[in-house]
DNA sequence: CGAATTTGACCCGCGC
DNA sequence: GCGCGGGTCAAATTCG
């Protein structure tokens, strides 16, 4: 799968994950909710779409997005061979619901797929990705909305400890996102390789 | 040939 | 205690 680098992820040590795709959005503002950007009716809760995620996701006619990061507590968990893991010690978890034909969002980071699972309440499989950058434990889950498969639910978990590989490019391209024109679009590949 | 993806198995938490 | 569902691992396979 190609890894087109073209996005406008803000540079500095991402202290907030939503590396969105992006063409082009980045919800930053110190994690401030987008309530001032969207109509209340544009929100919905992913309370059941992705387990404990309760991040409000803004969905506006077509391809807009938004989200509110959630702090999560840590839960120790021990896996096979006694390897200790943390259930949610990655920091933040943010869910985005995006209207797109494509499931793979080009968010400027390089992801490695490590799992795929069909979920009980959804006819669509859920894909699991890890940030391919060494030492970075950010994960993301991608699945189609079970009620409207034209929407893709992307859940980021954790905080990148490195900059987006597209920062350089970012510096060369004028930001085309106005305060009220957030648009998210999938990478322009029409079909997977 | 190396890297990335696929996919079945395994493990754990939770509800009954 | 058991079964179900979700998340991760890792060997096999595919791709560049």
JSON list of C-alpha atoms (C1' of nucleotides) in Angstrom, two decimals:
[
{"chain": "A", "resi": 1, "resn": "UNK", "atom": "CA", "xyz": [0.00, 0.00, 0.00]},
{"chain": "A", "resi": 2, "resn": "UNK", "atom": "CA", "xyz": [1.42, 3.32, -1.03]},
{"chain": "A", "resi": 3, "resn": "UNK", "atom": "CA", "xyz": [2.37, 5.86, 1.55]},
{"chain": "A", "resi": 4, "resn": "UNK", "atom": "CA", "xyz": [1.74, 9.18, -0.07]},
{"chain": "A", "resi": 5, "resn": "UNK", "atom": "CA", "xyz": [3.18, 11.94, 1.96]},
{"chain": "A", "resi": 6, "resn": "UNK", "atom": "CA", "xyz": [1.04, 14.89, 1.68]},
{"chain": "A", "resi": 7, "resn": "UNK", "atom": "CA", "xyz": [-0.62, 16.42, 4.54]},
{"chain": "A", "resi": 8, "resn": "UNK", "atom": "CA", "xyz": [-0.59, 19.39, 6.71]},
{"chain": "A", "resi": 9, "resn": "UNK", "atom": "CA", "xyz": [0.04, 17.95, 10.04]},
{"chain": "A", "resi": 10, "resn": "UNK", "atom": "CA", "xyz": [1.46, 20.54, 12.28]},
{"chain": "A", "resi": 11, "resn": "UNK", "atom": "CA", "xyz": [4.94, 19.79, 13.19]},
{"chain": "A", "resi": 12, "resn": "UNK", "atom": "CA", "xyz": [6.08, 20.14, 16.69]},
{"chain": "A", "resi": 13, "resn": "UNK", "atom": "CA", "xyz": [6.30, 17.08, 18.73]},
{"chain": "A", "resi": 14, "resn": "UNK", "atom": "CA", "xyz": [2.82, 15.96, 18.46]},
{"chain": "A", "resi": 15, "resn": "UNK", "atom": "CA", "xyz": [1.45, 16.26, 21.89]},
{"chain": "A", "resi": 16, "resn": "UNK", "atom": "CA", "xyz": [-1.85, 15.29, 20.46]},
{"chain": "A", "resi": 17, "resn": "UNK", "atom": "CA", "xyz": [-2.46, 12.44, 18.13]},
{"chain": "A", "resi": 18, "resn": "UNK", "atom": "CA", "xyz": [-5.05, 13.05, 15.68]},
{"chain": "A", "resi": 19, "resn": "UNK", "atom": "CA", "xyz": [-2.84, 12.96, 12.89]},
{"chain": "A", "resi": 20, "resn": "UNK", "atom": "CA", "xyz": [-5.58, 13.14, 10.54]},
{"chain": "A", "resi": 21, "resn": "UNK", "atom": "CA", "xyz": [-5.44, 12.56, 7.14]},
{"chain": "A", "resi": 22, "resn": "UNK", "atom": "CA", "xyz": [-5.11, 14.86, 5.84]},
{"chain": "A", "resi": 23, "resn": "UNK", "atom": "CA", "xyz": [-5.43, 16.59, 3.56]},
{"chain": "A", "resi": 24, "resn": "UNK", "atom": "CA", "xyz": [-5.76, 18.49, 5.96]},
{"chain": "A", "resi": 25, "resn": "UNK", "atom": "CA", "xyz": [-7.00, 18.98, 9.13]},
{"chain": "A", "resi": 26, "resn": "UNK", "atom": "CA", "xyz": [-5.63, 19.03, 12.44]},
{"chain": "A", "resi": 27, "resn": "UNK", "atom": "CA", "xyz": [-7.58, 19.50, 15.53]},
{"chain": "A", "resi": 28, "resn": "UNK", "atom": "CA", "xyz": [-5.28, 21.17, 17.86]},
{"chain": "A", "resi": 29, "resn": "UNK", "atom": "CA", "xyz": [-6.13, 24.06, 20.06]},
{"chain": "A", "resi": 30, "resn": "UNK", "atom": "CA", "xyz": [-4.96, 22.29, 23.15]},
{"chain": "A", "resi": 31, "resn": "UNK", "atom": "CA", "xyz": [-7.55, 19.65, 22.74]},
{"chain": "A", "resi": 32, "resn": "UNK", "atom": "CA", "xyz": [-10.36, 22.08, 22.85]},
{"chain": "A", "resi": 33, "resn": "UNK", "atom": "CA", "xyz": [-13.64, 20.65, 21.78]},
{"chain": "A", "resi": 34, "resn": "UNK", "atom": "CA", "xyz": [-14.91, 21.77, 18.48]},
{"chain": "A", "resi": 35, "resn": "UNK", "atom": "CA", "xyz": [-18.13, 22.98, 19.88]},
{"chain": "A", "resi": 36, "resn": "UNK", "atom": "CA", "xyz": [-17.49, 26.39, 18.51]},
{"chain": "A", "resi": 37, "resn": "UNK", "atom": "CA", "xyz": [-16.89, 25.03, 15.07]},
{"chain": "A", "resi": 38, "resn": "UNK", "atom": "CA", "xyz": [-19.85, 22.79, 14.66]},
{"chain": "A", "resi": 39, "resn": "UNK", "atom": "CA", "xyz": [-23.49, 22.80, 15.29]},
{"chain": "A", "resi": 40, "resn": "UNK", "atom": "CA", "xyz": [-24.50, 20.71, 18.26]},
{"chain": "A", "resi": 41, "resn": "UNK", "atom": "CA", "xyz": [-26.52, 18.53, 16.00]},
{"chain": "A", "resi": 42, "resn": "UNK", "atom": "CA", "xyz": [-23.42, 17.65, 14.15]},
{"chain": "A", "resi": 43, "resn": "UNK", "atom": "CA", "xyz": [-22.14, 15.67, 17.06]},
{"chain": "A", "resi": 44, "resn": "UNK", "atom": "CA", "xyz": [-22.70, 12.12, 17.86]},
{"chain": "A", "resi": 45, "resn": "UNK", "atom": "CA", "xyz": [-21.20, 9.83, 20.34]},
{"chain": "A", "resi": 46, "resn": "UNK", "atom": "CA", "xyz": [-19.23, 6.81, 19.53]},
{"chain": "A", "resi": 47, "resn": "UNK", "atom": "CA", "xyz": [-20.28, 5.34, 22.78]},
{"chain": "A", "resi": 48, "resn": "UNK", "atom": "CA", "xyz": [-20.84, 2.00, 21.24]},
{"chain": "A", "resi": 49, "resn": "UNK", "atom": "CA", "xyz": [-18.94, 2.26, 18.07]},
{"chain": "A", "resi": 50, "resn": "UNK", "atom": "CA", "xyz": [-15.65, 1.67, 19.68]},
{"chain": "A", "resi": 51, "resn": "UNK", "atom": "CA", "xyz": [-15.78, 0.31, 23.13]},
{"chain": "A", "resi": 52, "resn": "UNK", "atom": "CA", "xyz": [-14.90, 2.77, 25.75]},
{"chain": "A", "resi": 53, "resn": "UNK", "atom": "CA", "xyz": [-14.38, 5.59, 23.40]},
{"chain": "A", "resi": 54, "resn": "UNK", "atom": "CA", "xyz": [-16.83, 8.30, 23.97]},
{"chain": "A", "resi": 55, "resn": "UNK", "atom": "CA", "xyz": [-15.31, 10.94, 21.86]},
{"chain": "A", "resi": 56, "resn": "UNK", "atom": "CA", "xyz": [-17.77, 13.24, 20.26]},
{"chain": "A", "resi": 57, "resn": "UNK", "atom": "CA", "xyz": [-17.35, 13.16, 16.57]},
{"chain": "A", "resi": 58, "resn": "UNK", "atom": "CA", "xyz": [-18.50, 15.86, 14.36]},
{"chain": "A", "resi": 59, "resn": "UNK", "atom": "CA", "xyz": [-20.01, 14.89, 11.13]},
{"chain": "A", "resi": 60, "resn": "UNK", "atom": "CA", "xyz": [-21.08, 17.48, 8.71]},
{"chain": "A", "resi": 61, "resn": "UNK", "atom": "CA", "xyz": [-22.58, 17.04, 5.37]},
{"chain": "A", "resi": 62, "resn": "UNK", "atom": "CA", "xyz": [-20.09, 15.11, 3.46]},
{"chain": "A", "resi": 63, "resn": "UNK", "atom": "CA", "xyz": [-16.57, 15.01, 4.56]},
{"chain": "A", "resi": 64, "resn": "UNK", "atom": "CA", "xyz": [-15.94, 17.03, 7.59]},
{"chain": "A", "resi": 65, "resn": "UNK", "atom": "CA", "xyz": [-14.73, 15.77, 10.82]},
{"chain": "A", "resi": 66, "resn": "UNK", "atom": "CA", "xyz": [-13.88, 16.70, 14.28]},
{"chain": "A", "resi": 67, "resn": "UNK", "atom": "CA", "xyz": [-13.30, 15.16, 17.59]},
{"chain": "A", "resi": 68, "resn": "UNK", "atom": "CA", "xyz": [-12.61, 15.62, 21.18]},
{"chain": "A", "resi": 69, "resn": "UNK", "atom": "CA", "xyz": [-9.73, 13.76, 22.65]},
{"chain": "A", "resi": 70, "resn": "UNK", "atom": "CA", "xyz": [-10.33, 11.70, 25.67]},
{"chain": "A", "resi": 71, "resn": "UNK", "atom": "CA", "xyz": [-8.02, 11.01, 28.50]},
{"chain": "A", "resi": 72, "resn": "UNK", "atom": "CA", "xyz": [-7.97, 7.45, 29.53]},
{"chain": "A", "resi": 73, "resn": "UNK", "atom": "CA", "xyz": [-6.86, 5.78, 32.63]},
{"chain": "A", "resi": 74, "resn": "UNK", "atom": "CA", "xyz": [-4.34, 3.07, 32.63]},
{"chain": "A", "resi": 75, "resn": "UNK", "atom": "CA", "xyz": [-5.08, -0.54, 33.15]},
{"chain": "A", "resi": 76, "resn": "UNK", "atom": "CA", "xyz": [-2.41, -3.11, 33.41]},
{"chain": "A", "resi": 77, "resn": "UNK", "atom": "CA", "xyz": [-2.88, -6.17, 31.38]},
{"chain": "A", "resi": 78, "resn": "UNK", "atom": "CA", "xyz": [-0.77, -9.20, 31.04]},
{"chain": "A", "resi": 79, "resn": "UNK", "atom": "CA", "xyz": [-0.62, -11.08, 27.82]},
{"chain": "A", "resi": 80, "resn": "UNK", "atom": "CA", "xyz": [0.89, -14.28, 26.67]},
{"chain": "A", "resi": 81, "resn": "UNK", "atom": "CA", "xyz": [4.18, -15.36, 28.10]},
{"chain": "A", "resi": 82, "resn": "UNK", "atom": "CA", "xyz": [3.69, -13.04, 30.96]},
{"chain": "A", "resi": 83, "resn": "UNK", "atom": "CA", "xyz": [4.37, -10.00, 28.90]},
{"chain": "A", "resi": 84, "resn": "UNK", "atom": "CA", "xyz": [2.91, -7.04, 30.65]},
{"chain": "A", "resi": 85, "resn": "UNK", "atom": "CA", "xyz": [1.02, -4.59, 28.61]},
{"chain": "A", "resi": 86, "resn": "UNK", "atom": "CA", "xyz": [-1.11, -1.66, 29.32]},
{"chain": "A", "resi": 87, "resn": "UNK", "atom": "CA", "xyz": [-4.58, -1.64, 28.07]},
{"chain": "A", "resi": 88, "resn": "UNK", "atom": "CA", "xyz": [-4.74, 2.06, 27.56]},
{"chain": "A", "resi": 89, "resn": "UNK", "atom": "CA", "xyz": [-1.56, 3.66, 28.61]},
{"chain": "A", "resi": 90, "resn": "UNK", "atom": "CA", "xyz": [-0.95, 5.34, 25.35]},
{"chain": "A", "resi": 91, "resn": "UNK", "atom": "CA", "xyz": [-2.32, 8.60, 26.49]},
{"chain": "A", "resi": 92, "resn": "UNK", "atom": "CA", "xyz": [-5.17, 9.79, 24.39]},
{"chain": "A", "resi": 93, "resn": "UNK", "atom": "CA", "xyz": [-7.75, 8.07, 22.41]},
{"chain": "A", "resi": 94, "resn": "UNK", "atom": "CA", "xyz": [-9.59, 9.91, 19.75]},
{"chain": "A", "resi": 95, "resn": "UNK", "atom": "CA", "xyz": [-12.18, 8.73, 17.33]},
{"chain": "A", "resi": 96, "resn": "UNK", "atom": "CA", "xyz": [-13.06, 10.27, 14.02]},
{"chain": "A", "resi": 97, "resn": "UNK", "atom": "CA", "xyz": [-15.91, 9.49, 11.79]},
{"chain": "A", "resi": 98, "resn": "UNK", "atom": "CA", "xyz": [-15.24, 10.39, 8.23]},
{"chain": "A", "resi": 99, "resn": "UNK", "atom": "CA", "xyz": [-17.31, 10.03, 5.16]},
{"chain": "A", "resi": 100, "resn": "UNK", "atom": "CA", "xyz": [-15.10, 8.37, 2.66]},
{"chain": "A", "resi": 101, "resn": "UNK", "atom": "CA", "xyz": [-15.02, 5.55, 0.18]},
{"chain": "A", "resi": 102, "resn": "UNK", "atom": "CA", "xyz": [-11.57, 4.75, 1.33]},
{"chain": "A", "resi": 103, "resn": "UNK", "atom": "CA", "xyz": [-10.66, 3.25, 4.63]},
{"chain": "A", "resi": 104, "resn": "UNK", "atom": "CA", "xyz": [-7.04, 4.19, 4.58]},
{"chain": "A", "resi": 105, "resn": "UNK", "atom": "CA", "xyz": [-6.58, 7.75, 5.64]},
{"chain": "A", "resi": 106, "resn": "UNK", "atom": "CA", "xyz": [-3.33, 9.31, 4.70]},
{"chain": "A", "resi": 107, "resn": "UNK", "atom": "CA", "xyz": [-2.54, 11.13, 7.88]},
{"chain": "A", "resi": 108, "resn": "UNK", "atom": "CA", "xyz": [1.09, 11.70, 7.17]},
{"chain": "A", "resi": 109, "resn": "UNK", "atom": "CA", "xyz": [2.30, 8.94, 9.41]},
{"chain": "A", "resi": 110, "resn": "UNK", "atom": "CA", "xyz": [3.41, 5.54, 8.37]},
{"chain": "A", "resi": 111, "resn": "UNK", "atom": "CA", "xyz": [1.30, 2.71, 9.72]},
{"chain": "A", "resi": 112, "resn": "UNK", "atom": "CA", "xyz": [1.85, -0.99, 9.79]},
{"chain": "A", "resi": 113, "resn": "UNK", "atom": "CA", "xyz": [-1.15, -3.22, 9.81]},
{"chain": "A", "resi": 114, "resn": "UNK", "atom": "CA", "xyz": [-0.96, -5.88, 12.47]},
{"chain": "A", "resi": 115, "resn": "UNK", "atom": "CA", "xyz": [-4.42, -7.27, 12.69]},
{"chain": "A", "resi": 116, "resn": "UNK", "atom": "CA", "xyz": [-7.85, -7.53, 11.27]},
{"chain": "A", "resi": 117, "resn": "UNK", "atom": "CA", "xyz": [-10.91, -8.63, 13.09]},
{"chain": "A", "resi": 118, "resn": "UNK", "atom": "CA", "xyz": [-14.56, -8.92, 12.31]},
{"chain": "A", "resi": 119, "resn": "UNK", "atom": "CA", "xyz": [-16.61, -7.29, 15.01]},
{"chain": "A", "resi": 120, "resn": "UNK", "atom": "CA", "xyz": [-19.79, -8.60, 16.45]},
{"chain": "A", "resi": 121, "resn": "UNK", "atom": "CA", "xyz": [-21.97, -5.59, 15.91]},
{"chain": "A", "resi": 122, "resn": "UNK", "atom": "CA", "xyz": [-20.61, -4.69, 12.56]},
{"chain": "A", "resi": 123, "resn": "UNK", "atom": "CA", "xyz": [-20.67, -6.48, 9.24]},
{"chain": "A", "resi": 124, "resn": "UNK", "atom": "CA", "xyz": [-17.43, -4.77, 8.42]},
{"chain": "A", "resi": 125, "resn": "UNK", "atom": "CA", "xyz": [-14.06, -5.92, 9.69]},
{"chain": "A", "resi": 126, "resn": "UNK", "atom": "CA", "xyz": [-11.94, -3.75, 11.92]},
{"chain": "A", "resi": 127, "resn": "UNK", "atom": "CA", "xyz": [-8.34, -3.18, 11.00]},
{"chain": "A", "resi": 128, "resn": "UNK", "atom": "CA", "xyz": [-5.57, -2.54, 13.48]},
{"chain": "A", "resi": 129, "resn": "UNK", "atom": "CA", "xyz": [-2.52, -0.46, 12.74]},
{"chain": "A", "resi": 130, "resn": "UNK", "atom": "CA", "xyz": [0.58, 0.52, 14.66]},
{"chain": "A", "resi": 131, "resn": "UNK", "atom": "CA", "xyz": [2.77, 3.47, 13.90]},
{"chain": "A", "resi": 132, "resn": "UNK", "atom": "CA", "xyz": [5.65, 2.07, 11.89]},
{"chain": "A", "resi": 133, "resn": "UNK", "atom": "CA", "xyz": [8.09, 4.49, 13.41]},
{"chain": "A", "resi": 134, "resn": "UNK", "atom": "CA", "xyz": [10.41, 2.78, 15.81]},
{"chain": "A", "resi": 135, "resn": "UNK", "atom": "CA", "xyz": [9.65, 3.44, 19.41]},
{"chain": "A", "resi": 136, "resn": "UNK", "atom": "CA", "xyz": [6.32, 5.00, 18.67]},
{"chain": "A", "resi": 137, "resn": "UNK", "atom": "CA", "xyz": [3.47, 3.04, 20.19]},
{"chain": "A", "resi": 138, "resn": "UNK", "atom": "CA", "xyz": [0.60, 4.87, 18.66]},
{"chain": "A", "resi": 139, "resn": "UNK", "atom": "CA", "xyz": [-2.12, 2.64, 17.35]},
{"chain": "A", "resi": 140, "resn": "UNK", "atom": "CA", "xyz": [-5.17, 3.17, 15.31]},
{"chain": "A", "resi": 141, "resn": "UNK", "atom": "CA", "xyz": [-8.23, 1.20, 14.49]},
{"chain": "A", "resi": 142, "resn": "UNK", "atom": "CA", "xyz": [-10.14, 1.61, 11.31]},
{"chain": "A", "resi": 143, "resn": "UNK", "atom": "CA", "xyz": [-13.59, 0.31, 10.68]},
{"chain": "A", "resi": 144, "resn": "UNK", "atom": "CA", "xyz": [-16.62, 1.22, 8.68]},
{"chain": "A", "resi": 145, "resn": "UNK", "atom": "CA", "xyz": [-19.67, 2.54, 10.39]},
{"chain": "A", "resi": 146, "resn": "UNK", "atom": "CA", "xyz": [-21.95, -0.39, 10.80]},
{"chain": "A", "resi": 147, "resn": "UNK", "atom": "CA", "xyz": [-25.00, 1.71, 10.12]},
{"chain": "A", "resi": 148, "resn": "UNK", "atom": "CA", "xyz": [-23.67, 3.66, 7.22]},
{"chain": "A", "resi": 149, "resn": "UNK", "atom": "CA", "xyz": [-20.78, 2.04, 5.48]},
{"chain": "A", "resi": 150, "resn": "UNK", "atom": "CA", "xyz": [-20.03, 5.24, 3.66]},
{"chain": "A", "resi": 151, "resn": "UNK", "atom": "CA", "xyz": [-18.51, 6.46, 6.90]},
{"chain": "A", "resi": 152, "resn": "UNK", "atom": "CA", "xyz": [-15.20, 5.31, 8.24]},
{"chain": "A", "resi": 153, "resn": "UNK", "atom": "CA", "xyz": [-14.51, 5.36, 11.94]},
{"chain": "A", "resi": 154, "resn": "UNK", "atom": "CA", "xyz": [-10.87, 5.86, 12.75]},
{"chain": "A", "resi": 155, "resn": "UNK", "atom": "CA", "xyz": [-9.72, 5.62, 16.33]},
{"chain": "A", "resi": 156, "resn": "UNK", "atom": "CA", "xyz": [-6.27, 6.86, 17.27]},
{"chain": "A", "resi": 157, "resn": "UNK", "atom": "CA", "xyz": [-4.77, 5.71, 20.51]},
{"chain": "A", "resi": 158, "resn": "UNK", "atom": "CA", "xyz": [-1.65, 7.19, 21.93]},
{"chain": "A", "resi": 159, "resn": "UNK", "atom": "CA", "xyz": [0.66, 10.04, 21.23]},
{"chain": "A", "resi": 160, "resn": "UNK", "atom": "CA", "xyz": [3.33, 10.08, 18.58]},
{"chain": "A", "resi": 161, "resn": "UNK", "atom": "CA", "xyz": [6.77, 10.63, 20.00]},
{"chain": "A", "resi": 162, "resn": "UNK", "atom": "CA", "xyz": [8.09, 11.86, 16.72]},
{"chain": "A", "resi": 163, "resn": "UNK", "atom": "CA", "xyz": [7.14, 14.27, 14.03]},
{"chain": "A", "resi": 164, "resn": "UNK", "atom": "CA", "xyz": [5.14, 13.44, 11.02]},
{"chain": "A", "resi": 165, "resn": "UNK", "atom": "CA", "xyz": [7.34, 12.42, 8.12]},
{"chain": "A", "resi": 166, "resn": "UNK", "atom": "CA", "xyz": [5.51, 14.94, 6.04]},
{"chain": "A", "resi": 167, "resn": "UNK", "atom": "CA", "xyz": [6.55, 17.96, 8.01]},
{"chain": "A", "resi": 168, "resn": "UNK", "atom": "CA", "xyz": [8.93, 19.03, 5.34]},
{"chain": "A", "resi": 169, "resn": "UNK", "atom": "CA", "xyz": [6.27, 18.95, 2.76]},
{"chain": "A", "resi": 170, "resn": "UNK", "atom": "CA", "xyz": [3.97, 20.71, 5.09]},
{"chain": "A", "resi": 171, "resn": "UNK", "atom": "CA", "xyz": [6.29, 23.62, 5.25]},
{"chain": "A", "resi": 172, "resn": "UNK", "atom": "CA", "xyz": [6.11, 23.98, 1.54]},
{"chain": "A", "resi": 173, "resn": "UNK", "atom": "CA", "xyz": [2.42, 23.96, 1.06]},
{"chain": "A", "resi": 174, "resn": "UNK", "atom": "CA", "xyz": [0.12, 26.74, 2.02]},
{"chain": "A", "resi": 175, "resn": "UNK", "atom": "CA", "xyz": [-2.49, 25.71, 4.46]},
{"chain": "A", "resi": 176, "resn": "UNK", "atom": "CA", "xyz": [-5.79, 25.71, 2.71]},
{"chain": "A", "resi": 177, "resn": "UNK", "atom": "CA", "xyz": [-8.00, 25.09, 5.62]},
{"chain": "A", "resi": 178, "resn": "UNK", "atom": "CA", "xyz": [-10.01, 27.95, 6.87]},
{"chain": "A", "resi": 179, "resn": "UNK", "atom": "CA", "xyz": [-11.44, 28.08, 10.32]},
{"chain": "A", "resi": 180, "resn": "UNK", "atom": "CA", "xyz": [-14.78, 26.84, 9.22]},
{"chain": "A", "resi": 181, "resn": "UNK", "atom": "CA", "xyz": [-13.89, 24.78, 6.26]},
{"chain": "A", "resi": 182, "resn": "UNK", "atom": "CA", "xyz": [-12.44, 21.69, 7.74]},
{"chain": "A", "resi": 183, "resn": "UNK", "atom": "CA", "xyz": [-12.39, 19.00, 5.24]},
{"chain": "A", "resi": 184, "resn": "UNK", "atom": "CA", "xyz": [-11.06, 15.58, 5.47]},
{"chain": "A", "resi": 185, "resn": "UNK", "atom": "CA", "xyz": [-10.50, 13.43, 2.52]},
{"chain": "A", "resi": 186, "resn": "UNK", "atom": "CA", "xyz": [-8.99, 10.12, 1.94]},
{"chain": "A", "resi": 187, "resn": "UNK", "atom": "CA", "xyz": [-5.84, 9.74, 0.04]},
{"chain": "A", "resi": 188, "resn": "UNK", "atom": "CA", "xyz": [-6.48, 9.85, -3.62]},
{"chain": "A", "resi": 189, "resn": "UNK", "atom": "CA", "xyz": [-5.85, 6.28, -4.42]},
{"chain": "A", "resi": 190, "resn": "UNK", "atom": "CA", "xyz": [-8.97, 4.88, -5.93]},
{"chain": "A", "resi": 191, "resn": "UNK", "atom": "CA", "xyz": [-8.15, 1.33, -5.25]},
{"chain": "A", "resi": 192, "resn": "UNK", "atom": "CA", "xyz": [-5.76, -0.62, -3.22]},
{"chain": "A", "resi": 193, "resn": "UNK", "atom": "CA", "xyz": [-2.80, -2.07, -4.99]},
{"chain": "B", "resi": 1, "resn": "DC", "atom": "C1'", "xyz": [15.51, -10.31, -0.96]},
{"chain": "B", "resi": 2, "resn": "DG", "atom": "C1'", "xyz": [13.55, -7.36, 2.35]},
{"chain": "B", "resi": 3, "resn": "DA", "atom": "C1'", "xyz": [9.46, -5.22, 3.88]},
{"chain": "B", "resi": 4, "resn": "DA", "atom": "C1'", "xyz": [4.63, -5.12, 4.43]},
{"chain": "B", "resi": 5, "resn": "DT", "atom": "C1'", "xyz": [0.31, -7.54, 4.73]},
{"chain": "B", "resi": 6, "resn": "DT", "atom": "C1'", "xyz": [-2.67, -11.40, 5.73]},
{"chain": "B", "resi": 7, "resn": "DT", "atom": "C1'", "xyz": [-4.82, -14.43, 8.69]},
{"chain": "B", "resi": 8, "resn": "DG", "atom": "C1'", "xyz": [-5.49, -17.95, 12.10]},
{"chain": "B", "resi": 9, "resn": "DA", "atom": "C1'", "xyz": [-4.35, -18.75, 16.78]},
{"chain": "B", "resi": 10, "resn": "DC", "atom": "C1'", "xyz": [-3.79, -17.24, 21.22]},
{"chain": "B", "resi": 11, "resn": "DC", "atom": "C1'", "xyz": [-4.71, -14.49, 25.30]},
{"chain": "B", "resi": 12, "resn": "DC", "atom": "C1'", "xyz": [-7.37, -11.61, 28.33]},
{"chain": "B", "resi": 13, "resn": "DG", "atom": "C1'", "xyz": [-11.38, -9.18, 30.27]},
{"chain": "B", "resi": 14, "resn": "DC", "atom": "C1'", "xyz": [-16.06, -9.17, 31.08]},
{"chain": "B", "resi": 15, "resn": "DG", "atom": "C1'", "xyz": [-20.78, -10.66, 31.49]},
{"chain": "B", "resi": 16, "resn": "DC", "atom": "C1'", "xyz": [-23.81, -14.32, 32.54]},
{"chain": "C", "resi": 1, "resn": "DG", "atom": "C1'", "xyz": [-16.59, -21.26, 35.87]},
{"chain": "C", "resi": 2, "resn": "DC", "atom": "C1'", "xyz": [-17.58, -20.76, 31.11]},
{"chain": "C", "resi": 3, "resn": "DG", "atom": "C1'", "xyz": [-18.27, -18.66, 26.83]},
{"chain": "C", "resi": 4, "resn": "DC", "atom": "C1'", "xyz": [-17.99, -14.64, 24.00]},
{"chain": "C", "resi": 5, "resn": "DG", "atom": "C1'", "xyz": [-15.86, -10.79, 22.03]},
{"chain": "C", "resi": 6, "resn": "DG", "atom": "C1'", "xyz": [-11.99, -7.91, 21.29]},
{"chain": "C", "resi": 7, "resn": "DG", "atom": "C1'", "xyz": [-6.98, -7.12, 20.75]},
{"chain": "C", "resi": 8, "resn": "DT", "atom": "C1'", "xyz": [-2.38, -8.84, 19.58]},
{"chain": "C", "resi": 9, "resn": "DC", "atom": "C1'", "xyz": [1.08, -12.00, 17.93]},
{"chain": "C", "resi": 10, "resn": "DA", "atom": "C1'", "xyz": [3.61, -14.28, 14.57]},
{"chain": "C", "resi": 11, "resn": "DA", "atom": "C1'", "xyz": [4.20, -17.50, 10.71]},
{"chain": "C", "resi": 12, "resn": "DA", "atom": "C1'", "xyz": [3.10, -17.55, 6.03]},
{"chain": "C", "resi": 13, "resn": "DT", "atom": "C1'", "xyz": [2.34, -15.12, 2.00]},
{"chain": "C", "resi": 14, "resn": "DT", "atom": "C1'", "xyz": [2.55, -11.36, -1.16]},
{"chain": "C", "resi": 15, "resn": "DC", "atom": "C1'", "xyz": [4.54, -7.37, -3.14]},
{"chain": "C", "resi": 16, "resn": "DG", "atom": "C1'", "xyz": [8.00, -3.98, -4.68]}
]
